[in-house]
Each structure stands twice: as C-alpha cells, then as structure tokens.
mmCIF file of C-alpha atoms and ligand atoms in Angstrom:
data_model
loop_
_atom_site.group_PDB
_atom_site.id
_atom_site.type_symbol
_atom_site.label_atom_id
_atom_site.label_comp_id
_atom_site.label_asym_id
_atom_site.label_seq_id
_atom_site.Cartn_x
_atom_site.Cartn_y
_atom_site.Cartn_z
ATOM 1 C CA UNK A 28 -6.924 15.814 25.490
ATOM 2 C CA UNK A 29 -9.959 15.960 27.396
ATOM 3 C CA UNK A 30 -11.517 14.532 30.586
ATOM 4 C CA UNK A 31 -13.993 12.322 28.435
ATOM 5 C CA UNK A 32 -11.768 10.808 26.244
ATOM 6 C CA UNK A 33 -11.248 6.963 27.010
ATOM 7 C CA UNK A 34 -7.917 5.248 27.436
ATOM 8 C CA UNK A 35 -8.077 4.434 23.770
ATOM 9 C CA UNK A 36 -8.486 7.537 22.518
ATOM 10 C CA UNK A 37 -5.914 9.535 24.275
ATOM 11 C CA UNK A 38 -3.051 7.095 23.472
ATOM 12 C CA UNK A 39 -4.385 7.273 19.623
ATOM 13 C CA UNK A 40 -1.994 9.044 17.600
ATOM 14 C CA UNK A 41 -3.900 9.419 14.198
ATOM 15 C CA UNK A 42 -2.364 8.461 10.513
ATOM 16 C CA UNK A 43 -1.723 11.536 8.051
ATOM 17 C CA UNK A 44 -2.686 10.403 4.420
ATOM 18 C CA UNK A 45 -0.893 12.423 1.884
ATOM 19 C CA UNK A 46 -2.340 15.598 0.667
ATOM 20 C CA UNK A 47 -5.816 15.436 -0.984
ATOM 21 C CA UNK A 48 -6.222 19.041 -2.727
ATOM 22 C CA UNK A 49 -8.868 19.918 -4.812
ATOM 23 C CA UNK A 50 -7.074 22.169 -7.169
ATOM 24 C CA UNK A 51 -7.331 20.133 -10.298
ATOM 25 C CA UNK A 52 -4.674 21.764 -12.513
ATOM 26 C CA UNK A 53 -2.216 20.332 -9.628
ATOM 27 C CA UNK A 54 0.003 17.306 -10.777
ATOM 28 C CA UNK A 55 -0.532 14.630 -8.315
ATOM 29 C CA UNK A 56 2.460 12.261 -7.464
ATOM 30 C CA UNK A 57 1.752 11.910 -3.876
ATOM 31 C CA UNK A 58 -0.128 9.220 -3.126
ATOM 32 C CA UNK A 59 0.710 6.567 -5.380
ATOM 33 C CA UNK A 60 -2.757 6.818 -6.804
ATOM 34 C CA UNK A 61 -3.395 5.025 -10.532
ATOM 35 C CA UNK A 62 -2.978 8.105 -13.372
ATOM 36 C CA UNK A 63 -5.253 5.439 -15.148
ATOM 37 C CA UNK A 64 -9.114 5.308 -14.672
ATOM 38 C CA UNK A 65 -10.894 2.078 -13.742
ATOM 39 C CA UNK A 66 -11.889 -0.177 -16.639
ATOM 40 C CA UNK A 67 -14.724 1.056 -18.286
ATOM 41 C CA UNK A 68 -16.551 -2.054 -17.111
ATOM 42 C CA UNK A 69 -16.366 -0.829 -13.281
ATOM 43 C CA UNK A 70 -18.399 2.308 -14.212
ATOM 44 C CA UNK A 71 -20.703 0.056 -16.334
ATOM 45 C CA UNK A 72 -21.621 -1.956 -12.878
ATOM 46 C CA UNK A 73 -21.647 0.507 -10.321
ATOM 47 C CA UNK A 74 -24.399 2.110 -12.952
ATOM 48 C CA UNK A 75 -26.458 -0.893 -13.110
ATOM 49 C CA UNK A 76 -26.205 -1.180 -9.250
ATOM 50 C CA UNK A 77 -27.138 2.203 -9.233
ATOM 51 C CA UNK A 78 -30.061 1.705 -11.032
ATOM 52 C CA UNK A 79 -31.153 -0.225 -8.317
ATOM 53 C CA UNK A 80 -31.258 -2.016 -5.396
ATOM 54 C CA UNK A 81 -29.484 0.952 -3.188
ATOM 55 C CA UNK A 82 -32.953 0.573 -1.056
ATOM 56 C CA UNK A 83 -31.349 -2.727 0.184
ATOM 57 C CA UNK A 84 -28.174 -3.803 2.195
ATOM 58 C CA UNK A 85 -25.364 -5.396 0.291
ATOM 59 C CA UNK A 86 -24.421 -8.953 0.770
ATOM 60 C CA UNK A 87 -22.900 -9.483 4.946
ATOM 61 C CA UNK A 88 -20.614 -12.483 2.979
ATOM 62 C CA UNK A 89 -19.832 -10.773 -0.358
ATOM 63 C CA UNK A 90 -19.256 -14.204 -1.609
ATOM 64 C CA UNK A 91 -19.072 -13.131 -5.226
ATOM 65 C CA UNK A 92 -16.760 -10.686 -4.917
ATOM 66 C CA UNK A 93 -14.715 -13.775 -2.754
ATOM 67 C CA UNK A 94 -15.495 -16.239 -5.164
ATOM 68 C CA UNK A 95 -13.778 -13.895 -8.377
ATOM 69 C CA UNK A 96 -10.840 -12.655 -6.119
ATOM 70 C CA UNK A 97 -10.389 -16.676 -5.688
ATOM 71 C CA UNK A 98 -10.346 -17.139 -8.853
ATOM 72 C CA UNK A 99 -7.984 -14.919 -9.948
ATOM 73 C CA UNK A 100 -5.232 -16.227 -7.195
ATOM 74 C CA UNK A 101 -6.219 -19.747 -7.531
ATOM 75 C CA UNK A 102 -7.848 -20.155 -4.461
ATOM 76 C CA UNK A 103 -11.053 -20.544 -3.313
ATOM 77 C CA UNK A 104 -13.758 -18.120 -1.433
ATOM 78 C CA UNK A 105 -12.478 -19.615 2.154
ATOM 79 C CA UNK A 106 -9.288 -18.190 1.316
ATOM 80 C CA UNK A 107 -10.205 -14.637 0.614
ATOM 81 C CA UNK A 108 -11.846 -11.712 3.217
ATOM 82 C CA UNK A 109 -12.704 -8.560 1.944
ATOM 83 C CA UNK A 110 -13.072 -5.182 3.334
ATOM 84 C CA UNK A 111 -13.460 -1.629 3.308
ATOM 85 C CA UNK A 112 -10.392 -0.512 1.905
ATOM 86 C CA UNK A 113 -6.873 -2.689 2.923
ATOM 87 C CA UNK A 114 -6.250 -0.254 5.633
ATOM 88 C CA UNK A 115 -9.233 -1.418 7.362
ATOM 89 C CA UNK A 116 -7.925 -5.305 6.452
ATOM 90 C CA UNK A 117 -4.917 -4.427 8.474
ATOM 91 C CA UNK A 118 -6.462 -2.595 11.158
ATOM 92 C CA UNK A 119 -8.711 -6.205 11.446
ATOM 93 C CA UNK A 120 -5.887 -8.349 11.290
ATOM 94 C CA UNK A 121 -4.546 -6.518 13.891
ATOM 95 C CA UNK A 122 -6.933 -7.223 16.150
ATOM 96 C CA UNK A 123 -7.389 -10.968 15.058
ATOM 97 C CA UNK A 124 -3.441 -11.825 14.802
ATOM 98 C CA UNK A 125 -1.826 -9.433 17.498
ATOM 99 C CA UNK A 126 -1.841 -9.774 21.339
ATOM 100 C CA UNK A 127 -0.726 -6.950 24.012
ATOM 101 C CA UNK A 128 2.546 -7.928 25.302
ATOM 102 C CA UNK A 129 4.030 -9.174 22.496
ATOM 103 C CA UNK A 130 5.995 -7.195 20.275
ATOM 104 C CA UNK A 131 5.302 -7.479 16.999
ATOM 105 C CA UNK A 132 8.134 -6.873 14.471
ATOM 106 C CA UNK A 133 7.810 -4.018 11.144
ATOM 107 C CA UNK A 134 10.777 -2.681 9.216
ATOM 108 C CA UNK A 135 11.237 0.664 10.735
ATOM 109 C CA UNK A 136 11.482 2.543 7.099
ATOM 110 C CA UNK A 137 7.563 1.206 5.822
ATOM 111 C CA UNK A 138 4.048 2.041 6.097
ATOM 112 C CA UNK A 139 3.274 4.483 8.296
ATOM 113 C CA UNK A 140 -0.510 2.852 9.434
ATOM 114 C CA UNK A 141 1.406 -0.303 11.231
ATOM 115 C CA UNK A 142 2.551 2.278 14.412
ATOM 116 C CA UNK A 143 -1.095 3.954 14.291
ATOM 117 C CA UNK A 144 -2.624 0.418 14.909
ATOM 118 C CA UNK A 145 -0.207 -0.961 16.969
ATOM 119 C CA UNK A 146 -0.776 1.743 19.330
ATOM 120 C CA UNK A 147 -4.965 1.911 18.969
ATOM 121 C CA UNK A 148 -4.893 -2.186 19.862
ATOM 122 C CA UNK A 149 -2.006 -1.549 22.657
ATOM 123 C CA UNK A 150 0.529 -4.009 20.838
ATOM 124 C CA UNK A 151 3.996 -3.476 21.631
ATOM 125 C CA UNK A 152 6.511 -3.244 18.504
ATOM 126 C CA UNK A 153 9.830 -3.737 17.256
ATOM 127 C CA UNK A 154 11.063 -1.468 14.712
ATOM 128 C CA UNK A 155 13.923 -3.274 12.541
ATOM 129 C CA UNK A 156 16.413 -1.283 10.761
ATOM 130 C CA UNK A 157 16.652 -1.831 7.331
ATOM 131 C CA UNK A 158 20.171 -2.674 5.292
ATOM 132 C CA UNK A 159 22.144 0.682 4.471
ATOM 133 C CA UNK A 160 20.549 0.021 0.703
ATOM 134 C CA UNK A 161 17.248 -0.323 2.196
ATOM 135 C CA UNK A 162 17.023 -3.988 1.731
ATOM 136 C CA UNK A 163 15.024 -5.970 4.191
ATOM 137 C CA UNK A 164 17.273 -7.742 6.922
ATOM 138 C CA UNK A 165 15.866 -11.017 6.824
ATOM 139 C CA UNK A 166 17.263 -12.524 9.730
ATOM 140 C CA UNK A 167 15.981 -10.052 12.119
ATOM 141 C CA UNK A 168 12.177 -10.932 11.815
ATOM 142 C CA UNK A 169 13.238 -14.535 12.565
ATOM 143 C CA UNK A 170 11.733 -15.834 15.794
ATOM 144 C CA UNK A 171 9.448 -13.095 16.926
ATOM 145 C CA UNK A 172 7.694 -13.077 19.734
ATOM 146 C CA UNK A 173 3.949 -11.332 18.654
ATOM 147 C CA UNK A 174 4.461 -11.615 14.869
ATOM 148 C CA UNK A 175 5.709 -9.760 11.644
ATOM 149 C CA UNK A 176 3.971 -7.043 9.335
ATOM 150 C CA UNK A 177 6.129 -5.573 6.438
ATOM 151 C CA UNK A 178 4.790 -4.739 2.862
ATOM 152 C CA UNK A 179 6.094 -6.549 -0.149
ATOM 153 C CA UNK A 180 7.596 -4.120 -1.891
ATOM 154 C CA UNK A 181 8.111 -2.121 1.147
ATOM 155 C CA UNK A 182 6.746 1.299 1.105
ATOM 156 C CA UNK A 183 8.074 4.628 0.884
ATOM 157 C CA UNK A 184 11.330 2.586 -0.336
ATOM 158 C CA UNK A 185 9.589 0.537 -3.240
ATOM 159 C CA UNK A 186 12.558 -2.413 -2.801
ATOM 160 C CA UNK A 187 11.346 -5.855 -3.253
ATOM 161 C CA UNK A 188 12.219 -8.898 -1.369
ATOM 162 C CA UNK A 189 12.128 -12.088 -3.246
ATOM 163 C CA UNK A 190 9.835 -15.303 -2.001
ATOM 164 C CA UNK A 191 12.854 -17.151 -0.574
ATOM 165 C CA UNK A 192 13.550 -14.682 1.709
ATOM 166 C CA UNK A 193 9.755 -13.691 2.388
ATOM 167 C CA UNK A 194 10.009 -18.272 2.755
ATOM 168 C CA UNK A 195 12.696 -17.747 5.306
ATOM 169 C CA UNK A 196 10.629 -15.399 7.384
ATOM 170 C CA UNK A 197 7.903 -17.771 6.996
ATOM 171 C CA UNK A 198 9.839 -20.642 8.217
ATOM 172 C CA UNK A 199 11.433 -19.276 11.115
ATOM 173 C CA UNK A 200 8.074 -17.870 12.833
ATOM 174 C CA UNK A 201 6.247 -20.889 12.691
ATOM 175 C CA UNK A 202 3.930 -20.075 15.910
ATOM 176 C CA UNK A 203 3.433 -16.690 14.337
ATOM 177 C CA UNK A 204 1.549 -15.162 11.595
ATOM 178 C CA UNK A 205 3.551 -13.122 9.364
ATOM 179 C CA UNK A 206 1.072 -10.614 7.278
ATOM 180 C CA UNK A 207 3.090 -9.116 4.114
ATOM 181 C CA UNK A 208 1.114 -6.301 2.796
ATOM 182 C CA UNK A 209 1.309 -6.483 -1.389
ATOM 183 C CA UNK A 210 -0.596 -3.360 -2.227
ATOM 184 C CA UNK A 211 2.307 -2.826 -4.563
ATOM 185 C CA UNK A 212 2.726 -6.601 -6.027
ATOM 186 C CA UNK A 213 1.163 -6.202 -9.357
ATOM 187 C CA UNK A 214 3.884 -3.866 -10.390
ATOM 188 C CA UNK A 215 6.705 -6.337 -8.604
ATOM 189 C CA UNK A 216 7.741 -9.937 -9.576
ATOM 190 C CA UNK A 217 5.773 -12.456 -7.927
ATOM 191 C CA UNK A 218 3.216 -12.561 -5.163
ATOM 192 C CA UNK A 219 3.388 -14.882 -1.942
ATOM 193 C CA UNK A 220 -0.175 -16.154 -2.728
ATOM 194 C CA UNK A 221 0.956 -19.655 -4.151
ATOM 195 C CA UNK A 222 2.461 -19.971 -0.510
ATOM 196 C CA UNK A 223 -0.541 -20.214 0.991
ATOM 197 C CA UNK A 224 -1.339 -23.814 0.994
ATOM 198 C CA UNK A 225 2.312 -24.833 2.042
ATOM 199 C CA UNK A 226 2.516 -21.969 5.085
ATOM 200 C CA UNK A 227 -0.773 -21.516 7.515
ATOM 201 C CA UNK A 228 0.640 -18.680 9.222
ATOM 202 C CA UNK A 229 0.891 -16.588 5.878
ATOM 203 C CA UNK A 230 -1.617 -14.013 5.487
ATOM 204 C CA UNK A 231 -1.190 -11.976 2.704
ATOM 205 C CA UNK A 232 -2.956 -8.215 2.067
ATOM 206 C CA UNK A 233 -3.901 -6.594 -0.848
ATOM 207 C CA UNK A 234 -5.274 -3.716 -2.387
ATOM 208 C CA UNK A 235 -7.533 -2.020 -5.441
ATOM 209 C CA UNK A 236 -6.661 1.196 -4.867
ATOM 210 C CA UNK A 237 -3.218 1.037 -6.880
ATOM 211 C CA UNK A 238 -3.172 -1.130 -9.774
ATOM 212 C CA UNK A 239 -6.829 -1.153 -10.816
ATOM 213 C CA UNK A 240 -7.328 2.390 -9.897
ATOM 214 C CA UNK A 241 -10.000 2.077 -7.593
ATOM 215 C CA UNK A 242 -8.505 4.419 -4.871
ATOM 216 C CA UNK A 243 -11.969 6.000 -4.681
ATOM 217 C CA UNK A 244 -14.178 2.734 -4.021
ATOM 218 C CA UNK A 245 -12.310 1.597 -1.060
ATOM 219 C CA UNK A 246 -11.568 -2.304 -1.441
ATOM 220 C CA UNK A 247 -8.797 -4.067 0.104
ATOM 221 C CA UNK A 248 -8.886 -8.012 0.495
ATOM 222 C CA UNK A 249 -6.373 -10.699 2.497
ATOM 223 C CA UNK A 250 -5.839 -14.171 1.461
ATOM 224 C CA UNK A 251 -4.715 -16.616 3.409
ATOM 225 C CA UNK A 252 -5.539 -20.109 5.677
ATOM 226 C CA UNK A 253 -9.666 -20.644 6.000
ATOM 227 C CA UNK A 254 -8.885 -20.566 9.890
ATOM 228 C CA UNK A 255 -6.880 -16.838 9.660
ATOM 229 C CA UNK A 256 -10.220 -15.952 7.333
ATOM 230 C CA UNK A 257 -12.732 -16.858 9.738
ATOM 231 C CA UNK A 258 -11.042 -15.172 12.267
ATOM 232 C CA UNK A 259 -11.373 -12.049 9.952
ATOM 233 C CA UNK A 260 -14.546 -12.621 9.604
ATOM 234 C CA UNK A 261 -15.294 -12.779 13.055
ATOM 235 C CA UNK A 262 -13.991 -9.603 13.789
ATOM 236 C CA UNK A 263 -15.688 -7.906 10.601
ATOM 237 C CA UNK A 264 -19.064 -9.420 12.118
ATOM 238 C CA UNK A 265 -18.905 -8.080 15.327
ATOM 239 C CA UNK A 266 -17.824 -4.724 14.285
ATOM 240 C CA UNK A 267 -19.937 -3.935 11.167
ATOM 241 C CA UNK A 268 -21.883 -6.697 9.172
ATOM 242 C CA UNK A 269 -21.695 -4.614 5.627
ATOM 243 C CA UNK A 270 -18.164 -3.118 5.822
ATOM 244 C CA UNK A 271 -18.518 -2.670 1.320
ATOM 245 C CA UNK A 272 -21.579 -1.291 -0.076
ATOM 246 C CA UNK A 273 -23.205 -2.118 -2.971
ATOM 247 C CA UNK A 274 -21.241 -0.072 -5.274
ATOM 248 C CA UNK A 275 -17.921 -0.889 -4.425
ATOM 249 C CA UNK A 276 -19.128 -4.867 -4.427
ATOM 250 C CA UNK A 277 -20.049 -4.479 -7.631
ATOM 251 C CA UNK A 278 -17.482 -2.059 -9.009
ATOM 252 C CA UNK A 279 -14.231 -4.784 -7.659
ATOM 253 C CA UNK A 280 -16.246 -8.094 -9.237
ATOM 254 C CA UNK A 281 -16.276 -5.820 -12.556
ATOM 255 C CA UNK A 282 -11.983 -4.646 -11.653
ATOM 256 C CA UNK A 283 -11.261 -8.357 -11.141
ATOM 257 C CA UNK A 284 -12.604 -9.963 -14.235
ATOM 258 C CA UNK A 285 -11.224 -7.206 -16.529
ATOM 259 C CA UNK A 286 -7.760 -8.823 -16.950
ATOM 260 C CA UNK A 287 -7.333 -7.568 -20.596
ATOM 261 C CA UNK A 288 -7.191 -3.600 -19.293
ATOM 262 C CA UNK A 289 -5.422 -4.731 -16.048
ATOM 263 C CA UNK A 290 -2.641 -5.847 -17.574
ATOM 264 C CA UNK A 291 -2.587 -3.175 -20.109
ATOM 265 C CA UNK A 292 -2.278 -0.406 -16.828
ATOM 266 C CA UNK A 293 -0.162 -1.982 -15.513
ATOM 267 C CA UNK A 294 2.348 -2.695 -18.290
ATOM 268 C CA UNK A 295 2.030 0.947 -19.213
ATOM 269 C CA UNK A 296 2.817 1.893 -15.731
ATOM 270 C CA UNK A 297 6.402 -0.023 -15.832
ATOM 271 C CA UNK A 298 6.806 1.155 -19.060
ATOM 272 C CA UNK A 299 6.587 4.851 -17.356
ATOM 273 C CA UNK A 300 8.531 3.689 -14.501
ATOM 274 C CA UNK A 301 11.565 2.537 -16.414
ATOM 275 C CA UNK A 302 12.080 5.688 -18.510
ATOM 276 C CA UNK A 303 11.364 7.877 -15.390
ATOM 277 C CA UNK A 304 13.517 6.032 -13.455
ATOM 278 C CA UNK A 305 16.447 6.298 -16.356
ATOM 279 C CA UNK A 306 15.376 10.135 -16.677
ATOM 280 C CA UNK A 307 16.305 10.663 -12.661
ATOM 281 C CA UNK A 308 19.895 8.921 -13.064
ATOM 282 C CA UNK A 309 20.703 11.167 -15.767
ATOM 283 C CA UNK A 310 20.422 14.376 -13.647
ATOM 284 C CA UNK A 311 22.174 12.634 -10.865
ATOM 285 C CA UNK A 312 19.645 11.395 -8.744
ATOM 286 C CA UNK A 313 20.171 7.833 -6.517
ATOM 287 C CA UNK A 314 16.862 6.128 -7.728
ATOM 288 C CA UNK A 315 16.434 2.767 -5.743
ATOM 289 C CA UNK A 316 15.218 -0.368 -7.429
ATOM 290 C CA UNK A 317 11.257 0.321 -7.678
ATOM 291 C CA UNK A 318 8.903 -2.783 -8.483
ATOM 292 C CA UNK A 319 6.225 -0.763 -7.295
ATOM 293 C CA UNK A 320 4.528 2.571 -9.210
ATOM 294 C CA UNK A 321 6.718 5.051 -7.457
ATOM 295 C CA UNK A 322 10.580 6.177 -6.821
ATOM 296 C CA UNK A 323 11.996 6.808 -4.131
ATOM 297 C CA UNK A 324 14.848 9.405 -4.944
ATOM 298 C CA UNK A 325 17.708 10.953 -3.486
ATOM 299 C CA UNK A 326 20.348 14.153 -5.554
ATOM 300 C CA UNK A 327 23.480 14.315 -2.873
ATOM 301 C CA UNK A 328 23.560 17.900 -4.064
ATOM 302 C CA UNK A 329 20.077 18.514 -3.236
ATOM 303 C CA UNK A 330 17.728 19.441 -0.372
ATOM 304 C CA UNK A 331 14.797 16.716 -1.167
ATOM 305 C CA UNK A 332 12.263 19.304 1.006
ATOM 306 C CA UNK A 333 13.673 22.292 -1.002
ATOM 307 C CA UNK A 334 12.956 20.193 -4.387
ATOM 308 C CA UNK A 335 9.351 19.091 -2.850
ATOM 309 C CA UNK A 336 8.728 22.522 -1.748
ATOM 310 C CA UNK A 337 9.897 24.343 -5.078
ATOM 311 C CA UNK A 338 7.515 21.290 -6.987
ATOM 312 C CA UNK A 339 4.748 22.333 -5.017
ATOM 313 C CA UNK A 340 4.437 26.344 -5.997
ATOM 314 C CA UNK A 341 4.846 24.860 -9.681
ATOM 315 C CA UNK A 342 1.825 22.683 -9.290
ATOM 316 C CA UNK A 343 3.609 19.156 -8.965
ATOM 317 C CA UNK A 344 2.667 17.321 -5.404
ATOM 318 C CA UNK A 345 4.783 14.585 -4.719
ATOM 319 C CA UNK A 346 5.798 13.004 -1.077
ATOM 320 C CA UNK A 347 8.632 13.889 1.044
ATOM 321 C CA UNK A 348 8.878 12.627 4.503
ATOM 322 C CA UNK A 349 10.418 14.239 7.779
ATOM 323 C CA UNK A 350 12.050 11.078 8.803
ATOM 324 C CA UNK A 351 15.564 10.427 9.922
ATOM 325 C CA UNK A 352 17.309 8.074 6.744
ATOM 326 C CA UNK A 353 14.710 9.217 4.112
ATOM 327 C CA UNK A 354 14.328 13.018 4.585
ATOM 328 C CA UNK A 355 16.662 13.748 1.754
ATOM 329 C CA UNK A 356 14.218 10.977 -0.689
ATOM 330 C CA UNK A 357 11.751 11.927 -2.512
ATOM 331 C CA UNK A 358 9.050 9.813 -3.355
ATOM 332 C CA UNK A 359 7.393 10.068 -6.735
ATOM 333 C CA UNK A 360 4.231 8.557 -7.659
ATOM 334 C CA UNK A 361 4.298 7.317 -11.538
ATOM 335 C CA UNK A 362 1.349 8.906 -13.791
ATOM 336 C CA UNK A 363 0.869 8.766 -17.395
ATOM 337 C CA UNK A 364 4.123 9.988 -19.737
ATOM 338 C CA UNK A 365 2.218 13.570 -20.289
ATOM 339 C CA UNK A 366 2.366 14.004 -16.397
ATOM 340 C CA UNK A 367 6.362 13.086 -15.824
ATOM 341 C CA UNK A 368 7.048 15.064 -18.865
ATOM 342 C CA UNK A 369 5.433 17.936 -17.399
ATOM 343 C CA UNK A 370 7.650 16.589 -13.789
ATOM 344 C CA UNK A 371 10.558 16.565 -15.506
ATOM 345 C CA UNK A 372 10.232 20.031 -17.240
ATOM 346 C CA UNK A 373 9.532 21.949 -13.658
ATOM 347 C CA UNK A 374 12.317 19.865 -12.332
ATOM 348 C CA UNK A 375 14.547 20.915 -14.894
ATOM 349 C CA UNK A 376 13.651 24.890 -14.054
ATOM 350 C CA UNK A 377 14.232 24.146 -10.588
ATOM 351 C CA UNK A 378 16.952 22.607 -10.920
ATOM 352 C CA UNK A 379 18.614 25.841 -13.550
ATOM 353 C CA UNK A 380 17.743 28.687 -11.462
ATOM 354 C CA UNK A 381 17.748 27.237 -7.948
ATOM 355 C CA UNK A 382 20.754 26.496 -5.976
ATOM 356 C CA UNK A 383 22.410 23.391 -5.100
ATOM 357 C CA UNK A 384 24.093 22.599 -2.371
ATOM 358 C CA UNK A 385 28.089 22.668 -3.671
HETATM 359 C C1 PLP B 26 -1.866 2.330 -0.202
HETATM 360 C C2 PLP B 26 -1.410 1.361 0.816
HETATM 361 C C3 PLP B 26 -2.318 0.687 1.625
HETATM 362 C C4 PLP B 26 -3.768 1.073 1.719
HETATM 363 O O1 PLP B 26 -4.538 0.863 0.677
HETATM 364 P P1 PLP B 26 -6.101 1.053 0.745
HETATM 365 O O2 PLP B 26 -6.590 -0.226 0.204
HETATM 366 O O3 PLP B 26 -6.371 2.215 -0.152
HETATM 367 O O4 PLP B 26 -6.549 1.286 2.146
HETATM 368 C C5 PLP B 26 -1.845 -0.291 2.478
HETATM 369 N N1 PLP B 26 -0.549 -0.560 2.580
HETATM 370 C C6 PLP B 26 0.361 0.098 1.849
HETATM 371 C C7 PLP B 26 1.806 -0.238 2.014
HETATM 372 C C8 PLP B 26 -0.045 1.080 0.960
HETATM 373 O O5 PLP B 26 0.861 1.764 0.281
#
C-alpha cells in the first residue's frame, strides 16, 4: 500500500496466471495452452505483415478480422467486437454491462479473472455454489439483480451445460445480460451463438488462445446484439483506439479461415482427451466429464498437491488450486499423445514409490 495509490488501486487484488517457465525441457499442462502450433498460414501472414506496413497503425475497426469471425458464426460484422486477448473482452464488458450496486452472479468454482474485475470496477457479486458433481445450478442465476458471467464449459471443472439450460438462464434474466464465456466451446458440443438473434441480452465470449493455438497473439472476440457491440466499442474507443496490432489482425483473419487444420487440432485434441481421460480411471482417479482440453482429476487415496508437487521435480507442470472443494483436483491440460505418455510414465513412478494415503 502506499499513500499515492488511488482508491482503485488499493482495493485491486491482481489475477495469478499459471506458471510461465522458461525451462523448455519442462512438460507444460498448466495452462490449457494448444500442444499444437498455429496453422502454418498464421505464420505465413504475420510474415507478410511483417514485411511491411509496421510504420503504420492497424485498423481502429478491424472490420476484416469482424467481417471473417462473422462469417464463421453466421453473423455479421455488427455482431462481433474484438480485442486484445478475451481477458481484456471481459474486463470491457465489465465495464459496459455491470453497474456498482448490483450484484452480479458467477459460479463460485470458475474463472478466477471474474472476482479480479468485479473488484477493479467496484461491482458487488454473488458467488453460487455449484451441484456436489460440479454441475451448474441453473435455477440460482435466475432473476439476478446486476447480471450473470459463467464460462461454458466452466473452468477449472471442464463440465458443460447444455443450451436449454444456458436458454433457461437466458429467459429468466430478461432485463439482464448474461455473458457465457466459451473459450473452451470448440472442444464442447454446441455454442450459444445461434441464440443470438432470438435473446438480446446474450453476449457470448470467445477466445484464440485455446483451440487455434494462438495463446501468444492475444485475440479474444464477443458476439452478440449490435447494441451490446457498440457499447463495446465505445468503451474500447475511449480507452485505446488500436487494442490488436497489426500482427495479431492479421495472424486471427489467417486462424479463422483455416478450417481444414482447425478441425484437424481439434479432433486430435478429443482424440487425446478420451484416451487420457480412460488412462486416469484405470489408476483410480475421479475424472469429471471434460468437453474442454483439460481434466479435472481427483485419486481419494491421493494428496492432489503432493501429486502436483512430485510432477513438478519430474518436469511435468500441471495446475492445482488452493481452493476449498477442488484442492484435492488436479487439473491437466491435454498436449499431444508423446506428452501424456511421458505424464503418465512419471505418474506411474510417483505413484510406485510414493505413498498413498491408506
Ligand atoms: C483462457 C481463458 C480465458 C482467457 O483467454 P485469453 O483470450 O487468452 O485472454 C478466458 N476465460 C476462460 C474461462 C479461460 O480459460
């Protein structure tokens, strides 16, 4: 704390992103990063941007980039805003959608970054506790007062609600927007997006950084209503008027038309996920339901910080959080088969010369 700090500042209580280290022979299964590079035909823009063209600023409306993300959902550009990452899509539809003095609602097992905004734009919140099986209680984000945030699949958990219920939640907060965060949904069933014409208080949040690998460019985009856009937009435009620069414009136009190696990561992905998932129930572990590109795992005979500690010295990072309910879960990013071979085999030693705890 000090004397010069605003009001802001000192009530700020900062998000901590998973571990970044740069010791390459480490395993990373931390932060649900793509074991996949971009398509080839990202690199091949960013190097023709590169080529030129950094001497000037990017586009202030990146409608291109709108235009192809409209495409690919079926929309058009008045339905899409893009930014800097979806964290910083959140932290803008927090400030558009949210009011001081009234509570939003967020599941109280989920991403981490709701709290950290709620408390940097002073908006009172509502944790809801989740079903024992980590299901979303549906019922108890009906009629809120300041509006609903919860990721679809939720996150650590990787459960997925299905569109009727995210419809019921929909229906019953008609005078409030509900924002369901998808970074996850192209590794889930469906997406909400083909509710946005019926529902004008939908606004829906998604992400590069997962399944087109693009953690590293930063681009995050919402869809919804033209009116919840331009109020995006407004924000973005009196805040910073080139939020994406002219590598990352170029490098998620390339991500989005390259459907052919999309769907190819991603397929392999759930392929991985499966057999991983299978692989965990044979040495006992509770694996929950994922339709994302992680587990989330619990071994009643094992200390999940003990296993996540013991994974660590042997190279393998994966994500274990001090929370109350999930600190005996473990949550596993999915890379490519060589990596969770390589999981599995440390996992196996651990699990041999280590003791449990009958
Ligand atoms: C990864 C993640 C994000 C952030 O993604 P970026 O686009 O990289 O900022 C947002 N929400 C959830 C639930 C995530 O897991």
């Amino acid at each position: 704390m000090n004397k010069f700090w605003s009001e802001t500042v000192q009530r700020t209580e900062p998000y901590v992103p998973g571990e970044q280290l740069d010791d390459p022979t480490i395993i990373k299964l931390n932060t649900n990063e793509n074991p996949y590079p971009p398509s080839p035909k990202v690199t091949d823009a960013i190097s023709r941007e590169l080529d030129h063209k950094l001497n000037l600023y990017p586009s202030p409306t990146t409608d291109q980039l709108r235009n192809e993300i409209a495409t690919y959902h079926n929309l058009s550009k008045d339905h899409v805003f893009v930014g800097n990452g979806s964290d910083e899509v959140l932290a803008f539809s927090f400030m558009a959608f949210f009011e001081p003095g009234k509570p939003i609602r967020f599941p109280a097992i989920s991403y981490s970054f709701y709290p950290v905004y709620a408390k940097l734009f002073n908006i009172p919140y509502e944790e809801i506790i989740l079903n024992r099986d980590f299901t979303l209680p549906v019922e108890d984000f009906f009629q809120s007062e300041g509006g609903v945030i919860f990721p679809n699949p939720n996150a650590p958990t990787s459960v997925y609600l299905e569109l009727s219920g995210v419809i019921d939640i929909l229906e019953n907060n008609p005078n409030q927007i509900v924002i369901i965060d998808e970074a996850y949904i192209d590794f889930a069933t469906e997406s909400a997006a083909s509710l946005i014409h019926t529902y004008e208080n939908l606004l829906i949040v998604q992400t590069m950084s997962k399944s087109r690998s693009l953690a590293g460019l930063r681009v995050g985009f919402a869809m919804g209503n033209p009116n919840l856009i331009e109020a995006l937009i407004r924000i973005k435009d009196s805040f910073n008027s080139y939020t994406l620069d002219r590598l990352a414009i170029a490098g998620a136009e390339a991500a989005i038309k390259d459907t052919d190696y999309f769907t190819d990561t991603i397929e392999k992905v759930i392929h991985t996920r499966e057999w991983v998932t299978a692989e965990m129930k044979q040495r006992g572990f509770h694996v929950l339901p994922s339709q994302t590109n992680f587990i989330f795992a619990c071994h009643y005979n094992w200390i999940a910080e003990d296993l996540y500690t013991n994974l660590k010295k042997d190279g393998i990072l994966v994500r274990h959080f001090k929370k109350p309910s999930i600190d005996n879960y473990l949550r596993v990013t999915i890379g490519t088969d060589e990596n969770m071979e390589d999981f599995f085999k440390k996992l196996d030693k651990i699990m041999n010369t280590t003791k449990s705890r009958n």
